[in-house]
Amino acid sequence: MIKESDLKILFTEEKIQLEVGKLGAKLNEEYKDEELCLICVLKGSVMFMADLAKHLKMPLKMEFIKLSSYGSGFTSTGRVSAVDIALPDLNGKNVLIIEDIIDTGHTAQFLMNFINHNFKPRTLRFCSLLDKKCKREVEIEADYYCFEIDNKFLVGYGLDYDGYYRNLPYIGFVEGV
Ligand code: IMP
Ligand code: MG
């Protein structure tokens, strides 16, 4: 069990909110005069999606799906399981997937393929709060991200260790893991 006192802060609440606000402004430009459907990948993206959505001014829908690729450890299993992937009709829609972090890229690839196989969206893009580019195992890039990070295991602001710490308003890491 990690103790909160063992965490080193990587991104403060203020820094996160600043970057999320900037991303919101960018999305308002990119999807100006358009409708947008956000797809929140639970559970990790819940904080990011809620904060980002508050900045958005276009007609907006918010959908939620639940995927899982991590066990309770520090490294990605590379296997993605669709726990609940019920989605409305996305044909002809502007769809933006909202993730907490891209690590190996398996989750992102699974989801992009799933949506492309089942629908013909007008646009399909991927937005992640964090991008661990150095860990990528499949070829996939986020269309939008707030922070690039190196190979650290992070918790807070939606990210968990064994289900804990999603509620922290900042993002931290434990040295040595
Ligand atoms: P990927 O399929 O390997 O890209 O993993 C993506 C998922 O792994 C994310 O949506 C997170 O839920 C989880 N994950 C990856 N890195 C971390 C981390 O540093 N802390 C907590 N969860 C992580
Ligand atoms: Mg996730």
PDB file of C-alpha atoms and ligand atoms in Angstrom:
ATOM      1  CA  MET A   1       0.000   0.000   0.000  1.00  0.00           C
ATOM      2  CA  ILE A   2       1.346   3.420  -0.945  1.00  0.00           C
ATOM      3  CA  LYS A   3       0.872   6.180   1.640  1.00  0.00           C
ATOM      4  CA  GLU A   4      -0.174   9.628   0.432  1.00  0.00           C
ATOM      5  CA  SER A   5       2.832  11.026   2.307  1.00  0.00           C
ATOM      6  CA  ASP A   6       5.116   8.913   0.035  1.00  0.00           C
ATOM      7  CA  LEU A   7       3.805  10.656  -3.086  1.00  0.00           C
ATOM      8  CA  LYS A   8       5.833  13.295  -4.893  1.00  0.00           C
ATOM      9  CA  ILE A   9       3.749  15.865  -6.725  1.00  0.00           C
ATOM     10  CA  LEU A  10       4.309  15.907 -10.485  1.00  0.00           C
ATOM     11  CA  PHE A  11       1.461  18.212 -11.547  1.00  0.00           C
ATOM     12  CA  THR A  12      -0.285  20.476  -9.064  1.00  0.00           C
ATOM     13  CA  GLU A  13      -4.013  21.087  -9.146  1.00  0.00           C
ATOM     14  CA  GLU A  14      -3.361  24.598 -10.507  1.00  0.00           C
ATOM     15  CA  LYS A  15      -1.153  23.320 -13.334  1.00  0.00           C
ATOM     16  CA  ILE A  16      -3.705  20.653 -14.304  1.00  0.00           C
ATOM     17  CA  GLN A  17      -6.579  23.120 -14.295  1.00  0.00           C
ATOM     18  CA  LEU A  18      -4.561  25.585 -16.374  1.00  0.00           C
ATOM     19  CA  GLU A  19      -3.771  22.981 -19.053  1.00  0.00           C
ATOM     20  CA  VAL A  20      -7.312  21.577 -19.075  1.00  0.00           C
ATOM     21  CA  GLY A  21      -8.620  25.121 -19.599  1.00  0.00           C
ATOM     22  CA  LYS A  22      -6.209  25.672 -22.507  1.00  0.00           C
ATOM     23  CA  LEU A  23      -7.287  22.395 -24.084  1.00  0.00           C
ATOM     24  CA  GLY A  24     -10.943  23.378 -23.662  1.00  0.00           C
ATOM     25  CA  ALA A  25     -10.287  26.661 -25.489  1.00  0.00           C
ATOM     26  CA  LYS A  26      -8.547  24.779 -28.298  1.00  0.00           C
ATOM     27  CA  LEU A  27     -11.453  22.340 -28.656  1.00  0.00           C
ATOM     28  CA  ASN A  28     -13.898  25.254 -28.753  1.00  0.00           C
ATOM     29  CA  GLU A  29     -12.001  26.537 -31.790  1.00  0.00           C
ATOM     30  CA  GLU A  30     -11.612  23.159 -33.492  1.00  0.00           C
ATOM     31  CA  TYR A  31     -15.266  22.165 -33.108  1.00  0.00           C
ATOM     32  CA  LYS A  32     -16.711  25.654 -33.554  1.00  0.00           C
ATOM     33  CA  ASP A  33     -20.284  25.513 -34.941  1.00  0.00           C
ATOM     34  CA  GLU A  34     -20.251  21.705 -34.605  1.00  0.00           C
ATOM     35  CA  GLU A  35     -21.778  19.239 -32.181  1.00  0.00           C
ATOM     36  CA  LEU A  36     -19.469  17.013 -30.207  1.00  0.00           C
ATOM     37  CA  CYS A  37     -19.831  13.697 -28.420  1.00  0.00           C
ATOM     38  CA  LEU A  38     -17.281  12.981 -25.693  1.00  0.00           C
ATOM     39  CA  ILE A  39     -16.683   9.372 -24.705  1.00  0.00           C
ATOM     40  CA  CYS A  40     -15.268   9.062 -21.218  1.00  0.00           C
ATOM     41  CA  VAL A  41     -13.253   5.927 -20.588  1.00  0.00           C
ATOM     42  CA  LEU A  42     -14.061   4.985 -17.007  1.00  0.00           C
ATOM     43  CA  LYS A  43     -12.879   5.032 -14.416  1.00  0.00           C
ATOM     44  CA  GLY A  44      -9.622   6.929 -14.835  1.00  0.00           C
ATOM     45  CA  SER A  45     -10.919   9.734 -17.057  1.00  0.00           C
ATOM     46  CA  VAL A  46     -13.773  10.853 -14.864  1.00  0.00           C
ATOM     47  CA  MET A  47     -12.059  13.919 -13.326  1.00  0.00           C
ATOM     48  CA  PHE A  48     -10.505  15.048 -16.603  1.00  0.00           C
ATOM     49  CA  MET A  49     -13.737  14.682 -18.564  1.00  0.00           C
ATOM     50  CA  ALA A  50     -15.808  16.529 -15.954  1.00  0.00           C
ATOM     51  CA  ASP A  51     -13.364  19.458 -15.774  1.00  0.00           C
ATOM     52  CA  LEU A  52     -12.807  19.630 -19.529  1.00  0.00           C
ATOM     53  CA  ALA A  53     -16.518  19.500 -20.338  1.00  0.00           C
ATOM     54  CA  LYS A  54     -17.148  22.592 -18.182  1.00  0.00           C
ATOM     55  CA  HIS A  55     -15.007  24.636 -20.603  1.00  0.00           C
ATOM     56  CA  LEU A  56     -16.781  23.457 -23.754  1.00  0.00           C
ATOM     57  CA  LYS A  57     -19.315  25.720 -25.436  1.00  0.00           C
ATOM     58  CA  MET A  58     -20.577  23.641 -28.404  1.00  0.00           C
ATOM     59  CA  PRO A  59     -23.696  21.427 -28.180  1.00  0.00           C
ATOM     60  CA  LEU A  60     -22.237  18.512 -26.250  1.00  0.00           C
ATOM     61  CA  LYS A  61     -23.122  14.948 -25.353  1.00  0.00           C
ATOM     62  CA  MET A  62     -21.236  12.900 -22.795  1.00  0.00           C
ATOM     63  CA  GLU A  63     -21.095   9.115 -22.966  1.00  0.00           C
ATOM     64  CA  PHE A  64     -19.365   6.720 -20.598  1.00  0.00           C
ATOM     65  CA  ILE A  65     -17.817   3.344 -21.240  1.00  0.00           C
ATOM     66  CA  LYS A  66     -15.829   1.103 -18.996  1.00  0.00           C
ATOM     67  CA  LEU A  67     -12.648  -0.583 -20.157  1.00  0.00           C
ATOM     68  CA  SER A  68      -9.935  -2.209 -18.186  1.00  0.00           C
ATOM     69  CA  SER A  69      -6.348  -2.973 -19.115  1.00  0.00           C
ATOM     70  CA  TYR A  70      -4.524  -2.770 -15.800  1.00  0.00           C
ATOM     71  CA  GLY A  71      -4.528  -5.297 -13.016  1.00  0.00           C
ATOM     72  CA  SER A  72      -3.628  -3.984  -9.613  1.00  0.00           C
ATOM     73  CA  GLY A  73       0.083  -3.670 -10.410  1.00  0.00           C
ATOM     74  CA  PHE A  74       2.293  -0.975 -11.858  1.00  0.00           C
ATOM     75  CA  THR A  75       2.580  -2.180 -15.454  1.00  0.00           C
ATOM     76  CA  SER A  76       0.117  -2.559 -18.301  1.00  0.00           C
ATOM     77  CA  THR A  77      -1.067  -6.081 -19.070  1.00  0.00           C
ATOM     78  CA  GLY A  78      -1.484  -5.236 -22.755  1.00  0.00           C
ATOM     79  CA  ARG A  79      -4.865  -6.983 -22.640  1.00  0.00           C
ATOM     80  CA  VAL A  80      -7.943  -4.818 -22.855  1.00  0.00           C
ATOM     81  CA  SER A  81     -11.306  -5.964 -21.570  1.00  0.00           C
ATOM     82  CA  ALA A  82     -14.536  -4.213 -22.465  1.00  0.00           C
ATOM     83  CA  VAL A  83     -16.433  -4.175 -19.196  1.00  0.00           C
ATOM     84  CA  ASP A  84     -19.296  -2.021 -20.540  1.00  0.00           C
ATOM     85  CA  ILE A  85     -19.100  -0.603 -24.011  1.00  0.00           C
ATOM     86  CA  ALA A  86     -22.761   0.274 -24.708  1.00  0.00           C
ATOM     87  CA  LEU A  87     -22.776   3.310 -26.986  1.00  0.00           C
ATOM     88  CA  PRO A  88     -25.497   5.257 -28.807  1.00  0.00           C
ATOM     89  CA  ASP A  89     -25.513   5.627 -32.613  1.00  0.00           C
ATOM     90  CA  LEU A  90     -22.290   7.490 -33.475  1.00  0.00           C
ATOM     91  CA  ASN A  91     -22.814   7.526 -37.257  1.00  0.00           C
ATOM     92  CA  GLY A  92     -22.171  11.000 -38.648  1.00  0.00           C
ATOM     93  CA  LYS A  93     -21.107  12.397 -35.265  1.00  0.00           C
ATOM     94  CA  ASN A  94     -17.966  14.183 -34.141  1.00  0.00           C
ATOM     95  CA  VAL A  95     -16.601  11.766 -31.564  1.00  0.00           C
ATOM     96  CA  LEU A  96     -13.804  12.567 -29.145  1.00  0.00           C
ATOM     97  CA  ILE A  97     -12.525   9.829 -26.851  1.00  0.00           C
ATOM     98  CA  ILE A  98     -11.367  11.093 -23.462  1.00  0.00           C
ATOM     99  CA  GLU A  99      -8.673   9.073 -21.685  1.00  0.00           C
ATOM    100  CA  ASP A 100      -6.595   9.687 -18.595  1.00  0.00           C
ATOM    101  CA  ILE A 101      -3.369   8.287 -19.991  1.00  0.00           C
ATOM    102  CA  ILE A 102      -1.964   6.495 -23.043  1.00  0.00           C
ATOM    103  CA  ASP A 103       0.662   4.010 -21.963  1.00  0.00           C
ATOM    104  CA  THR A 104       1.270   0.990 -24.239  1.00  0.00           C
ATOM    105  CA  GLY A 105      -1.499   2.257 -26.529  1.00  0.00           C
ATOM    106  CA  HIS A 106      -3.475  -1.004 -26.498  1.00  0.00           C
ATOM    107  CA  THR A 107      -6.545   0.577 -24.920  1.00  0.00           C
ATOM    108  CA  ALA A 108      -6.564   3.475 -27.377  1.00  0.00           C
ATOM    109  CA  GLN A 109      -6.121   1.159 -30.345  1.00  0.00           C
ATOM    110  CA  PHE A 110      -8.841  -1.212 -29.138  1.00  0.00           C
ATOM    111  CA  LEU A 111     -11.307   1.635 -28.753  1.00  0.00           C
ATOM    112  CA  MET A 112     -10.535   3.378 -32.041  1.00  0.00           C
ATOM    113  CA  ASN A 113     -10.908   0.023 -33.847  1.00  0.00           C
ATOM    114  CA  PHE A 114     -14.126  -0.798 -32.001  1.00  0.00           C
ATOM    115  CA  ILE A 115     -15.760   2.501 -32.942  1.00  0.00           C
ATOM    116  CA  ASN A 116     -14.516   2.412 -36.534  1.00  0.00           C
ATOM    117  CA  HIS A 117     -15.834  -1.133 -36.983  1.00  0.00           C
ATOM    118  CA  ASN A 118     -19.258  -0.375 -35.554  1.00  0.00           C
ATOM    119  CA  PHE A 119     -19.930   3.180 -36.766  1.00  0.00           C
ATOM    120  CA  LYS A 120     -19.029   5.715 -39.404  1.00  0.00           C
ATOM    121  CA  PRO A 121     -18.408   8.832 -37.307  1.00  0.00           C
ATOM    122  CA  ARG A 122     -17.959  12.165 -39.063  1.00  0.00           C
ATOM    123  CA  THR A 123     -14.721  12.590 -37.114  1.00  0.00           C
ATOM    124  CA  LEU A 124     -13.090  10.305 -34.553  1.00  0.00           C
ATOM    125  CA  ARG A 125     -10.266  11.709 -32.458  1.00  0.00           C
ATOM    126  CA  PHE A 126      -8.428  10.787 -29.288  1.00  0.00           C
ATOM    127  CA  CYS A 127      -7.750  13.084 -26.350  1.00  0.00           C
ATOM    128  CA  SER A 128      -5.644  12.064 -23.370  1.00  0.00           C
ATOM    129  CA  LEU A 129      -4.640  14.029 -20.295  1.00  0.00           C
ATOM    130  CA  LEU A 130      -1.272  12.273 -20.143  1.00  0.00           C
ATOM    131  CA  ASP A 131       0.905  10.616 -22.752  1.00  0.00           C
ATOM    132  CA  LYS A 132       3.643   8.104 -21.834  1.00  0.00           C
ATOM    133  CA  LYS A 133       5.111   8.054 -25.341  1.00  0.00           C
ATOM    134  CA  CYS A 134       8.183   6.090 -24.236  1.00  0.00           C
ATOM    135  CA  LYS A 135       6.032   3.058 -23.311  1.00  0.00           C
ATOM    136  CA  ARG A 136       4.189   2.690 -26.615  1.00  0.00           C
ATOM    137  CA  GLU A 137       3.819  -0.861 -28.005  1.00  0.00           C
ATOM    138  CA  VAL A 138       1.409  -0.078 -30.844  1.00  0.00           C
ATOM    139  CA  GLU A 139       1.392   2.768 -33.315  1.00  0.00           C
ATOM    140  CA  ILE A 140      -1.126   5.266 -32.028  1.00  0.00           C
ATOM    141  CA  GLU A 141      -0.953   8.986 -31.319  1.00  0.00           C
ATOM    142  CA  ALA A 142      -3.289  11.217 -29.370  1.00  0.00           C
ATOM    143  CA  ASP A 143      -4.811  14.067 -31.363  1.00  0.00           C
ATOM    144  CA  TYR A 144      -4.774  16.113 -28.160  1.00  0.00           C
ATOM    145  CA  TYR A 145      -2.953  15.717 -24.861  1.00  0.00           C
ATOM    146  CA  CYS A 146      -2.003  17.985 -21.968  1.00  0.00           C
ATOM    147  CA  PHE A 147       1.252  16.485 -20.630  1.00  0.00           C
ATOM    148  CA  GLU A 148       3.924  14.137 -21.966  1.00  0.00           C
ATOM    149  CA  ILE A 149       5.494  12.091 -19.168  1.00  0.00           C
ATOM    150  CA  ASP A 150       8.323   9.611 -18.874  1.00  0.00           C
ATOM    151  CA  ASN A 151       8.055   6.133 -17.435  1.00  0.00           C
ATOM    152  CA  LYS A 152       6.600   6.811 -13.994  1.00  0.00           C
ATOM    153  CA  PHE A 153       3.617   5.207 -12.315  1.00  0.00           C
ATOM    154  CA  LEU A 154       1.241   8.059 -11.536  1.00  0.00           C
ATOM    155  CA  VAL A 155      -1.734   8.399  -9.236  1.00  0.00           C
ATOM    156  CA  GLY A 156      -4.331  11.083  -8.594  1.00  0.00           C
ATOM    157  CA  TYR A 157      -6.843  13.103 -10.622  1.00  0.00           C
ATOM    158  CA  GLY A 158      -8.567   9.892 -11.738  1.00  0.00           C
ATOM    159  CA  LEU A 159      -5.496   7.648 -11.862  1.00  0.00           C
ATOM    160  CA  ASP A 160      -5.428   4.888  -9.304  1.00  0.00           C
ATOM    161  CA  TYR A 161      -3.186   2.442  -7.581  1.00  0.00           C
ATOM    162  CA  ASP A 162      -5.265  -0.613  -6.687  1.00  0.00           C
ATOM    163  CA  GLY A 163      -8.416   1.523  -6.823  1.00  0.00           C
ATOM    164  CA  TYR A 164      -7.124   4.250  -4.486  1.00  0.00           C
ATOM    165  CA  TYR A 165      -6.085   7.894  -4.992  1.00  0.00           C
ATOM    166  CA  ARG A 166      -8.414   8.734  -7.874  1.00  0.00           C
ATOM    167  CA  ASN A 167      -9.807  11.562  -5.737  1.00  0.00           C
ATOM    168  CA  LEU A 168      -6.551  13.522  -5.365  1.00  0.00           C
ATOM    169  CA  PRO A 169      -6.776  16.922  -7.100  1.00  0.00           C
ATOM    170  CA  TYR A 170      -3.093  16.672  -8.150  1.00  0.00           C
ATOM    171  CA  ILE A 171      -1.017  14.005  -9.926  1.00  0.00           C
ATOM    172  CA  GLY A 172       1.780  12.346  -7.992  1.00  0.00           C
ATOM    173  CA  PHE A 173       4.180   9.439  -8.257  1.00  0.00           C
ATOM    174  CA  VAL A 174       6.070   7.119  -5.992  1.00  0.00           C
ATOM    175  CA  GLU A 175       9.827   7.253  -6.424  1.00  0.00           C
ATOM    176  CA  GLY A 176      11.383   3.941  -7.423  1.00  0.00           C
ATOM    177  CA  VAL A 177       8.342   2.338  -9.099  1.00  0.00           C
TER     178      VAL A 177
HETATM  179  P1  IMP B   1      -2.541   1.220 -22.189  1.00  0.00           P
HETATM  180  O1  IMP B   1      -3.589   0.326 -22.773  1.00  0.00           O
HETATM  181  O2  IMP B   1      -1.305   0.450 -21.837  1.00  0.00           O
HETATM  182  O3  IMP B   1      -2.245   2.423 -23.040  1.00  0.00           O
HETATM  183  O4  IMP B   1      -3.050   1.671 -20.773  1.00  0.00           O
HETATM  184  C1  IMP B   1      -3.971   2.588 -20.593  1.00  0.00           C
HETATM  185  C2  IMP B   1      -4.584   2.470 -19.212  1.00  0.00           C
HETATM  186  O5  IMP B   1      -3.665   1.980 -18.231  1.00  0.00           O
HETATM  187  C3  IMP B   1      -4.979   3.830 -18.744  1.00  0.00           C
HETATM  188  O6  IMP B   1      -6.279   4.155 -19.165  1.00  0.00           O
HETATM  189  C4  IMP B   1      -4.865   3.721 -17.237  1.00  0.00           C
HETATM  190  O7  IMP B   1      -6.084   3.285 -16.698  1.00  0.00           O
HETATM  191  C5  IMP B   1      -3.800   2.675 -17.013  1.00  0.00           C
HETATM  192  N1  IMP B   1      -2.501   3.301 -16.666  1.00  0.00           N
HETATM  193  C6  IMP B   1      -1.422   3.471 -17.468  1.00  0.00           C
HETATM  194  N2  IMP B   1      -0.414   4.090 -16.834  1.00  0.00           N
HETATM  195  C7  IMP B   1      -0.868   4.347 -15.588  1.00  0.00           C
HETATM  196  C8  IMP B   1      -0.283   5.011 -14.433  1.00  0.00           C
HETATM  197  O8  IMP B   1       0.860   5.507 -14.433  1.00  0.00           O
HETATM  198  N3  IMP B   1      -1.076   5.071 -13.333  1.00  0.00           N
HETATM  199  C9  IMP B   1      -2.333   4.563 -13.284  1.00  0.00           C
HETATM  200  N4  IMP B   1      -2.928   3.965 -14.338  1.00  0.00           N
HETATM  201  C10 IMP B   1      -2.194   3.844 -15.470  1.00  0.00           C
HETATM  202 MG    MG B   2      -7.965   4.424 -18.170  1.00  0.00          MG
END
